[in-house]
Amino acid sequence: MSQPTPSLAVELAGLALRNPVMPASGTFGYGQEFAPYLDLEKIGAVMTKGISLRPKAGNPTPRIAETSSGMLNAIGLQNVGIDAFIRDKVPYLQTLNTPVIVNFFGNQLHEYIEVAEKLSDIEAVDAVELNISCPNVKQGGIVFGTEPCAAAEVVSGVREKLNKPLIVKLTPNVTDITVMARAVEESGADVISCVNTLTGMAVDIEKQCLHLANGTGGLSGPAIKPVALRMVYQVVRAVSVPVIGIGGIMTAKDALEFLLVGATAVQVGTANLVNPGAMSEIVDGIEQFCRDKGIDDINQWIGSLQE
Amino acid sequence: MSQPTPSLAVELAGLALRNPVMPASGTFGYGQEFAPYLDLEKIGAVMTKGISLRPKAGNPTPRIAETSSGMLNAIGLQNVGIDAFIRDKVPYLQTLNTPVIVNFFGNQLHEYIEVAEKLSDIEAVDAVELNISCPNVKQGGIVFGTEPCAAAEVVSGVREKLNKPLIVKLTPNVTDITVMARAVEESGADVISCVNTLTGMAVDIEKQCLHLANGTGGLSGPAIKPVALRMVYQVVRAVSVPVIGIGGIMTAKDALEFLLVGATAVQVGTANLVNPGAMSEIVDGIEQFCRDKGIDDINQWIGSLQE
Amino acid sequence: MQNLKTVILHNREIAPGYYRMAILAPGYPQTAKAGQFVMLRVQLQAQPLLRRPFGIFKTGTLPPECSGMPPREFVELVYKVVGSGTELMATLQRGDQVELLGPLGEGFVATEDENPILVGGGIGLVPLFKLAEDLCRQGRKVRLLMGGRTRDDILGITEFERLGVETYVSTDDGSLGEEGLVTAVLERKLAKYPGAQVYACGPTPMLNAVHAICATHSTPLQVSLEALMACGVGACLGCVVPGKEHREDEPDYLCTCRQGPVFDAELLQWPESGGAA
Amino acid sequence: MQNLKTVILHNREIAPGYYRMAILAPGYPQTAKAGQFVMLRVQLQAQPLLRRPFGIFKTGTLPPECSGMPPREFVELVYKVVGSGTELMATLQRGDQVELLGPLGEGFVATEDENPILVGGGIGLVPLFKLAEDLCRQGRKVRLLMGGRTRDDILGITEFERLGVETYVSTDDGSLGEEGLVTAVLERKLAKYPGAQVYACGPTPMLNAVHAICATHSTPLQVSLEALMACGVGACLGCVVPGKEHREDEPDYLCTCRQGPVFDAELLQWPESGGAA
Ligand SMILES: Cc1cc2nc3c(=O)[nH]c(=O)nc-3n(C[C@H](O)[C@H](O)[C@H](O)COP(=O)(O)OP(=O)(O)OC[C@H]3O[C@@H](n4cnc5c(N)ncnc54)[C@H](O)[C@@H]3O)c2cc1C
Ligand SMILES: Cc1cc2nc3c(=O)[nH]c(=O)nc-3n(C[C@H](O)[C@H](O)[C@H](O)COP(=O)(O)OP(=O)(O)OC[C@H]3O[C@@H](n4cnc5c(N)ncnc54)[C@H](O)[C@@H]3O)c2cc1C
Ligand SMILES: Cc1cc2nc3c(=O)[nH]c(=O)nc-3n(C[C@H](O)[C@H](O)[C@H](O)COP(=O)(O)O)c2cc1C
Ligand SMILES: Cc1cc2nc3c(=O)[nH]c(=O)nc-3n(C[C@H](O)[C@H](O)[C@H](O)COP(=O)(O)O)c2cc1C
Ligand code: FES
Ligand code: FES
């Protein structure tokens, strides 16, 4: 009764992954932080914290609050900036035998483009993920990711300067995510990842104030899974590029749900914070599920939802 | 040390409520269902299931699914229709010494208006709540509540025919809820209630299908509280009409959070399904909190957030 | 019909994966009817959010724990572990707190028939016990057809027999009683007692088959249905089932939690007529 | 630094609202350093979602439970019930499962000073115990200034004294020791031992006051900070504190979980210089 090991390999716009499980940006540091808990060569890819042109201080503290089956974060995209990233973090990343994806963002179009240019030059970077859920400073703070034209402009600007697969990450805080998905696909996204966090708030009735110094924060974790799953389902059906599912994935079962509705890969965020070994358990769980169901290639499962 | 009973009375556009706690539509039947578990004269108002012009079958089953700290429902607005409502449900409602609010909806403008006219004639109805989170049949199924112009048209149409306070209930599935809030305020809403459910989905990896027969459903319960709280906070600051906070309120503490950010009243939804006595416990809890903090009028607490 | 914050009296595994739980429930012995159910809030925290519905297996009264205290009225449930809620239930112990809403819904209606036939599959045997008790007390000759996949699914056979019920067991794998479906036995019994009142509870395919047989024999049938429930009190409309006359434009949905869970089969749509019970 | 799925050895209330919990933790006696902490996953279900950070109180080894088994290494925590997570912890019993991540962070650095002064307020006494153990073992003369609102907040005084630590108690209400703030005692001690190494852990206002005194006396200070933490391993940046040189455009945030929780006071911004520790 010995069964062959099921193949979990998937492909994202030419990028071959040993399995569809990777971290979500901002919940995995720059990778090295997790090396004591997790074999970085067991996961499909490594994903970095979001990088910007200049170092960014982020928001004042408190930056996190727990909610029912979720958490709010208002880290504010604190990061070392692209130059320090190249100097201090890339040397470690290039030793890994796992694809490295760098998440990045800007507040203005030219910032996005400059970072993209710098990332193009780094061989150790296998793909990039563009976070368009940031306020557009030029357009008075509206979020790039909620405006199809602004999003398209950023995506095509970056696409032009970039020599690697481009993943564009969508925010769920929109009326119709398929509009955004089509806009970024048309302007050059090779892969779409969704979703980022839902904007939320927590208040403290004892201190009569908002929990987070920043006021609002991004909601992540199991609480958002139904919304994320719905959006991934919609986006998969709206575009023809591969989609990475994100939102509340804690277990192999959760990951299998996103794959079932058609995501080619998944990102694990909050779960890494709760359990640094989460992704390893998820990979094992997916493999076990495939064995139990007689699935010998995960691609048979992807998008196999009966409707 | 005997303290005077704190006053919990609030006012919503001329409608006096003995306290700020009322059910959310669709989780309280037509009121009578809860009479065995709850003194209907203990809560601020009674709110009915959404009524439409004609009887509505709703969606096929399964209609509900549990999620982490939440539930999805795809009841599909099943209801007896306005005529049966007037015939079968109003006689009971008019015996109550508690304000009655009727929630209603339509798929076309004229349906909304016809129901509003019929509701105007019923003395036992103290206010109405307009649910604009429904697909607009005429405009090819876009949701009234996500399009400021469509929403404004419905609201002003209804306002014209109505001789009672008009509450307009907003959907959270929009990019910027303040745009919708201003649109409905300008077109005649006396009160804004927010939020309705977030659109979500659940899948079953064993049966390889969607959990709900309808595919998508509305997410409610503690999971959505951070999003709801954020939107209520935003709407309170964007309009000058009173706001009713809704979303994930299970306990007095939750209700106090919404009041703190500026809601004049709250609606309790999913909690009623879990515990039919929930609203009674919430009223008691708010009263106890006021005693403990030396608040003698709940209006002192409303909107008293320190920023 | 009340919401009790109460405690567990005992909770133990009676067959692999099946548990029996007694909950302190003042008033239940007087009010609970055969076929009614309860909504159990398994723990007072957020997860799982919704209550779970369970048929009433038995009610009764225990002697007081200390002299001077009142006797303890209780309700008993029998449940199968299938998911997160029942898994959690299986970990509960004497003295643990739960919230109990009930008794809810409409139960079985004991008709005048002298030779009632009860048909139960797996966990569907649970609500038939109280019904058998009532019928036996009224001096009827009760036949119970018990079905299951394997012998582990045949619950409480001795208890039924102690009531004086004549039991007929069928299992899919033949590990207890006849090999095959409970419906084969039903055909034989109906041939012997034409027009007998049938009461059934079990998985949907079994109920469909039972209904088909009863319809052929023009014999009256009451069925107890399962549905996903959120509230249990008719408020959410999550648990509806299409009634006989149901059509899209003239909806005739019945609430399993309020108008059921036990229905006269005549009121429902059955597979042959286009819907599904 | 490991993630252990392990079990509780004991958990009991030691003062009103304060508990002491021992967890089976192979390796901790060898590796855990004074001032380090653990992230505890209180239950393996979804609520609460995040782990909770707790300072390491003690580590040790118990004799094997049955002969032939290895001895049992453990870590001990002392915690105060303040919210949902600690409430749940208080209900746990011997044998219950938890997940333990640690030992984490940078602990105290024992300096050469012969007359170290430890200052602890309330639950801030916890990480000082292991430090006192180390310092006593190295033959130092340790003075511990213990502060709290009331006598119930003065934890483990006999255990500290058994190590040979000289203790000085101050309570706000005078219910134990001196009435007043622990800082009054600190002033006196520093007058007597100028330049002594101070180690402090406690609420932020206390740390601010301790820092102000130490700065005036130009005496070295190590402080253990608290922060809201999500991951405990430097990944989320939720727990940062502004470093001495921190400015908006030239951020110098320090991670409490990785670069702390114990910091040399010199590395931090303190109220007088515009920030807050
Ligand atoms: C009126 C009524 C009486 C019932 N009586 C009994 C009884 O006496 N003993 C018993 O063991 N079970 C009974 N059930 C079924 C019981 O309610 C479910 O098994 C239970 O709710 C599952 O909870 P869970 O959290 O363990 O499973 P979940 O994790 O919620 O689900 C596991 C599986 O069980 C199914 N399920 C979940 N809830 C229900 C439900 N309400 N009805 C049917 N299937 C469901 C799901 O679709 C899923 O396939 C009854 C149901 C109803 C409606
Ligand atoms: C490095 C470190 C070591 C600690 N050591 C101990 C210890 O030895 N003993 C002990 O009792 N406590 C210790 N704490 C504090 C402990 O982590 C919190 O009391 C606990 O997380 C509260 O969890 P809760 O779910 O009960 O409270 P919650 O419901 O989460 O919150 C209740 C209150 O506690 C505050 N709080 C929550 N989390 C933290 C946190 N991480 N740090 C500070 N305040 C918090 C909240 O702001 C709120 O006011 C330590 C914290 C840190 C960062
Ligand atoms: C602490 C924290 C920091 C995050 N930082 C980033 C970031 O820098 N860039 C980004 O694109 N997303 C960021 N996210 C969003 C996650 O990548 C992910 O989209 C989101 O958390 C939903 O997934 P989850 O529910 O699995 O956590 C962050 C999330 C968390 C919790
Ligand atoms: C079962 C169910 C049915 C609902 N039906 C309606 C409805 O008919 N009309 C409406 O405006 N909202 C309806 N809602 C939305 C609720 O009124 C409320 O806005 C939402 O559930 C969020 O609140 P909660 O988290 O407290 O449940 C329904 C919600 C549930 C759970
Ligand atoms: S379960 Fe809510 S109506 Fe039946
Ligand atoms: S707690 Fe996550 S970085 Fe410190």
XYZ file of C-alpha atoms and ligand atoms in Angstrom, chain A residues 204 207 211, chain D residues 37 48 52-56 78-87 123 126-127 224-229 256 261, ligand 2:
84
model
C -10.457 50.517 24.977
C -8.917 54.131 28.925
C -6.154 50.804 21.107
C 10.978 35.320 28.373
C -6.975 33.711 22.121
C 1.260 35.784 25.545
C 4.755 36.788 26.735
C 5.927 35.892 30.261
C 9.236 36.393 31.976
C 11.075 33.310 33.144
C 4.473 33.752 37.780
C 1.586 35.674 36.314
C -1.128 38.058 37.247
C -4.647 37.635 35.869
C -5.409 40.780 33.869
C -7.404 39.725 30.782
C -8.756 36.905 28.679
C -5.482 35.060 28.164
C -4.387 35.026 31.778
C -7.943 34.180 32.874
C 4.866 41.378 38.582
C 9.447 37.847 38.326
C 12.536 38.114 36.105
C 13.415 45.055 31.523
C 10.568 46.482 29.428
C 7.092 45.280 28.627
C 5.461 45.745 25.235
C 2.520 44.324 23.374
C 3.928 41.423 21.408
C 11.658 44.628 22.676
C 13.319 42.877 26.884
C 8.736 40.460 27.998
C 7.484 40.386 28.811
C 7.498 39.678 29.991
C 6.329 39.595 30.770
N 6.371 38.874 31.903
C 5.260 38.744 32.659
C 5.275 37.954 33.835
O 6.295 37.373 34.196
N 4.128 37.855 34.533
C 2.985 38.486 34.135
O 1.952 38.350 34.807
N 2.942 39.235 33.024
C 4.043 39.385 32.272
N 4.003 40.152 31.128
C 2.727 40.768 30.754
C 1.815 39.706 30.135
O 2.336 39.349 28.882
C 0.406 40.255 29.966
O -0.135 40.530 31.235
C -0.496 39.255 29.271
O -0.070 39.111 27.944
C -1.925 39.726 29.294
O -2.727 38.806 28.583
P -4.287 38.758 28.777
O -4.844 38.023 27.629
O -4.617 38.258 30.132
O -4.706 40.274 28.758
P -5.347 41.072 27.544
O -6.800 40.852 27.570
O -4.598 40.829 26.298
O -5.019 42.533 28.042
C -5.356 42.980 29.354
C -4.465 44.138 29.689
O -3.101 43.751 29.698
C -2.350 44.517 28.781
N -1.405 43.664 28.068
C -1.746 42.702 27.180
N -0.661 42.136 26.667
C 0.390 42.737 27.220
C 1.785 42.607 27.049
N 2.325 41.766 26.192
N 2.567 43.392 27.776
C 2.035 44.274 28.606
N 0.754 44.449 28.805
C -0.073 43.712 28.116
C -3.365 45.065 27.814
O -2.945 46.286 27.226
C -4.572 45.264 28.678
O -4.518 46.461 29.382
C 5.153 40.262 30.344
C 5.138 40.969 29.148
C 6.299 41.052 28.392
C 6.277 41.782 27.113
